[in-house]
Amino acid sequence: MSDQVGASHILLMHVDSPGSAVTRTKEEAAEQIAGLKAEIDGGADFAELARSHSDCSSAGAGGDLGMFGRGMMVPEFEAAAYGLEVGDVSDAVETDFGYHLIHRTG
């Protein structure tokens, strides 16, 4: 297993996310992230969707988080990222920050 992985993500926060300024409910965020996953599965460009929908500051870079090692991300995010093959996109991953779609890039 690699010491580091590369990943991009799309984050949809909700009103209960720490530091969130969004007004969507947790249920709305879950529905929206499922819709984005369906778009990606249908061939939509991950980076473009990240730029237009992600609530993370990485949105401007197409969701790119660069390379990171174990212990640098919250456990749910880390487990999903390390569990993907390069090029794969996760199903929705829930963390305290909201819902993520994770694209393993390296």
PDB file of C-alpha atoms in Angstrom:
ATOM      1  CA  MET A   1       0.000   0.000   0.000  1.00  0.00           C
ATOM      2  CA  SER A   2       1.309   3.417  -0.959  1.00  0.00           C
ATOM      3  CA  ASP A   3       2.428   5.853   1.722  1.00  0.00           C
ATOM      4  CA  GLN A   4       0.672   8.697  -0.086  1.00  0.00           C
ATOM      5  CA  VAL A   5      -2.271   9.113  -2.421  1.00  0.00           C
ATOM      6  CA  GLY A   6      -3.441  11.937  -4.622  1.00  0.00           C
ATOM      7  CA  ALA A   7      -7.070  12.944  -4.702  1.00  0.00           C
ATOM      8  CA  SER A   8      -9.551  15.574  -5.731  1.00  0.00           C
ATOM      9  CA  HIS A   9     -12.936  15.991  -4.116  1.00  0.00           C
ATOM     10  CA  ILE A  10     -16.266  17.677  -4.247  1.00  0.00           C
ATOM     11  CA  LEU A  11     -17.576  18.756  -0.855  1.00  0.00           C
ATOM     12  CA  LEU A  12     -21.178  19.668  -0.191  1.00  0.00           C
ATOM     13  CA  MET A  13     -21.577  21.135   3.257  1.00  0.00           C
ATOM     14  CA  HIS A  14     -24.891  21.493   5.070  1.00  0.00           C
ATOM     15  CA  VAL A  15     -26.228  23.692   7.852  1.00  0.00           C
ATOM     16  CA  ASP A  16     -24.791  21.368  10.526  1.00  0.00           C
ATOM     17  CA  SER A  17     -21.252  21.358   9.066  1.00  0.00           C
ATOM     18  CA  PRO A  18     -18.688  23.223  11.213  1.00  0.00           C
ATOM     19  CA  GLY A  19     -17.994  26.683   9.798  1.00  0.00           C
ATOM     20  CA  SER A  20     -20.640  26.282   7.117  1.00  0.00           C
ATOM     21  CA  ALA A  21     -22.279  29.313   5.572  1.00  0.00           C
ATOM     22  CA  VAL A  22     -24.598  27.232   3.375  1.00  0.00           C
ATOM     23  CA  THR A  23     -28.319  26.961   3.950  1.00  0.00           C
ATOM     24  CA  ARG A  24     -28.934  23.472   2.505  1.00  0.00           C
ATOM     25  CA  THR A  25     -30.107  20.790   4.893  1.00  0.00           C
ATOM     26  CA  LYS A  26     -28.217  17.564   5.410  1.00  0.00           C
ATOM     27  CA  GLU A  27     -30.869  15.775   3.347  1.00  0.00           C
ATOM     28  CA  GLU A  28     -30.544  18.298   0.506  1.00  0.00           C
ATOM     29  CA  ALA A  29     -26.760  17.888   0.521  1.00  0.00           C
ATOM     30  CA  ALA A  30     -27.126  14.084   0.353  1.00  0.00           C
ATOM     31  CA  GLU A  31     -29.531  14.377  -2.600  1.00  0.00           C
ATOM     32  CA  GLN A  32     -27.280  16.836  -4.431  1.00  0.00           C
ATOM     33  CA  ILE A  33     -24.132  14.749  -3.956  1.00  0.00           C
ATOM     34  CA  ALA A  34     -25.992  11.694  -5.282  1.00  0.00           C
ATOM     35  CA  GLY A  35     -27.000  13.727  -8.333  1.00  0.00           C
ATOM     36  CA  LEU A  36     -23.402  14.811  -8.923  1.00  0.00           C
ATOM     37  CA  LYS A  37     -22.225  11.203  -8.651  1.00  0.00           C
ATOM     38  CA  ALA A  38     -24.803  10.208 -11.280  1.00  0.00           C
ATOM     39  CA  GLU A  39     -23.513  12.982 -13.563  1.00  0.00           C
ATOM     40  CA  ILE A  40     -19.918  11.751 -13.120  1.00  0.00           C
ATOM     41  CA  ASP A  41     -20.973   8.156 -13.750  1.00  0.00           C
ATOM     42  CA  GLY A  42     -22.617   9.443 -16.927  1.00  0.00           C
ATOM     43  CA  GLY A  43     -19.379  10.991 -18.160  1.00  0.00           C
ATOM     44  CA  ALA A  44     -19.387  14.503 -16.692  1.00  0.00           C
ATOM     45  CA  ASP A  45     -15.983  16.046 -15.936  1.00  0.00           C
ATOM     46  CA  PHE A  46     -15.138  15.750 -12.230  1.00  0.00           C
ATOM     47  CA  ALA A  47     -13.008  18.916 -12.123  1.00  0.00           C
ATOM     48  CA  GLU A  48     -15.699  21.005 -13.820  1.00  0.00           C
ATOM     49  CA  LEU A  49     -18.327  19.800 -11.349  1.00  0.00           C
ATOM     50  CA  ALA A  50     -15.957  20.535  -8.464  1.00  0.00           C
ATOM     51  CA  ARG A  51     -15.381  24.070  -9.756  1.00  0.00           C
ATOM     52  CA  SER A  52     -19.105  24.752 -10.021  1.00  0.00           C
ATOM     53  CA  HIS A  53     -20.473  22.897  -6.982  1.00  0.00           C
ATOM     54  CA  SER A  54     -17.874  22.216  -4.270  1.00  0.00           C
ATOM     55  CA  ASP A  55     -17.990  24.163  -1.012  1.00  0.00           C
ATOM     56  CA  CYS A  56     -14.257  23.579  -0.434  1.00  0.00           C
ATOM     57  CA  SER A  57     -11.583  26.165  -1.179  1.00  0.00           C
ATOM     58  CA  SER A  58     -10.057  23.554  -3.513  1.00  0.00           C
ATOM     59  CA  ALA A  59     -12.967  24.115  -5.926  1.00  0.00           C
ATOM     60  CA  GLY A  60     -10.973  26.646  -7.940  1.00  0.00           C
ATOM     61  CA  ALA A  61      -8.386  23.941  -8.625  1.00  0.00           C
ATOM     62  CA  GLY A  62     -11.035  21.457  -9.738  1.00  0.00           C
ATOM     63  CA  GLY A  63     -11.128  19.954  -6.262  1.00  0.00           C
ATOM     64  CA  ASP A  64      -7.437  18.974  -6.335  1.00  0.00           C
ATOM     65  CA  LEU A  65      -6.065  18.242  -2.855  1.00  0.00           C
ATOM     66  CA  GLY A  66      -2.655  17.098  -4.078  1.00  0.00           C
ATOM     67  CA  MET A  67      -0.808  14.253  -2.403  1.00  0.00           C
ATOM     68  CA  PHE A  68      -1.364  13.363   1.245  1.00  0.00           C
ATOM     69  CA  GLY A  69      -0.349  10.662   3.663  1.00  0.00           C
ATOM     70  CA  ARG A  70      -2.097   8.682   6.321  1.00  0.00           C
ATOM     71  CA  GLY A  71      -3.346  10.718   9.254  1.00  0.00           C
ATOM     72  CA  MET A  72      -3.650  13.943   7.250  1.00  0.00           C
ATOM     73  CA  MET A  73      -7.386  13.643   6.503  1.00  0.00           C
ATOM     74  CA  VAL A  74     -10.344  12.684   8.666  1.00  0.00           C
ATOM     75  CA  PRO A  75     -10.641   8.876   8.987  1.00  0.00           C
ATOM     76  CA  GLU A  76     -13.699   8.436   6.734  1.00  0.00           C
ATOM     77  CA  PHE A  77     -12.110  10.463   3.930  1.00  0.00           C
ATOM     78  CA  GLU A  78      -8.762   8.715   4.282  1.00  0.00           C
ATOM     79  CA  ALA A  79     -10.294   5.232   4.230  1.00  0.00           C
ATOM     80  CA  ALA A  80     -12.255   6.034   1.074  1.00  0.00           C
ATOM     81  CA  ALA A  81      -9.313   7.657  -0.728  1.00  0.00           C
ATOM     82  CA  TYR A  82      -6.909   4.811   0.054  1.00  0.00           C
ATOM     83  CA  GLY A  83      -9.571   2.256  -0.902  1.00  0.00           C
ATOM     84  CA  LEU A  84      -9.966   3.584  -4.448  1.00  0.00           C
ATOM     85  CA  GLU A  85      -7.960   2.649  -7.509  1.00  0.00           C
ATOM     86  CA  VAL A  86      -6.343   5.533  -9.401  1.00  0.00           C
ATOM     87  CA  GLY A  87      -8.994   7.058 -11.657  1.00  0.00           C
ATOM     88  CA  ASP A  88     -11.960   5.828  -9.607  1.00  0.00           C
ATOM     89  CA  VAL A  89     -14.562   8.062  -7.958  1.00  0.00           C
ATOM     90  CA  SER A  90     -16.112   7.128  -4.621  1.00  0.00           C
ATOM     91  CA  ASP A  91     -19.749   7.014  -3.732  1.00  0.00           C
ATOM     92  CA  ALA A  92     -20.791   9.716  -1.241  1.00  0.00           C
ATOM     93  CA  VAL A  93     -18.563   9.781   1.837  1.00  0.00           C
ATOM     94  CA  GLU A  94     -19.991  11.467   4.913  1.00  0.00           C
ATOM     95  CA  THR A  95     -17.691  13.308   7.312  1.00  0.00           C
ATOM     96  CA  ASP A  96     -18.306  16.049   9.881  1.00  0.00           C
ATOM     97  CA  PHE A  97     -17.645  18.531   7.051  1.00  0.00           C
ATOM     98  CA  GLY A  98     -20.483  17.241   4.863  1.00  0.00           C
ATOM     99  CA  TYR A  99     -20.646  14.882   1.887  1.00  0.00           C
ATOM    100  CA  HIS A 100     -17.691  14.234  -0.400  1.00  0.00           C
ATOM    101  CA  LEU A 101     -17.113  12.586  -3.741  1.00  0.00           C
ATOM    102  CA  ILE A 102     -13.468  11.579  -3.936  1.00  0.00           C
ATOM    103  CA  HIS A 103     -11.558  11.090  -7.185  1.00  0.00           C
ATOM    104  CA  ARG A 104      -8.286   9.212  -6.677  1.00  0.00           C
ATOM    105  CA  THR A 105      -5.686  10.857  -8.885  1.00  0.00           C
ATOM    106  CA  GLY A 106      -2.466   9.262  -7.709  1.00  0.00           C
TER     107      GLY A 106
END
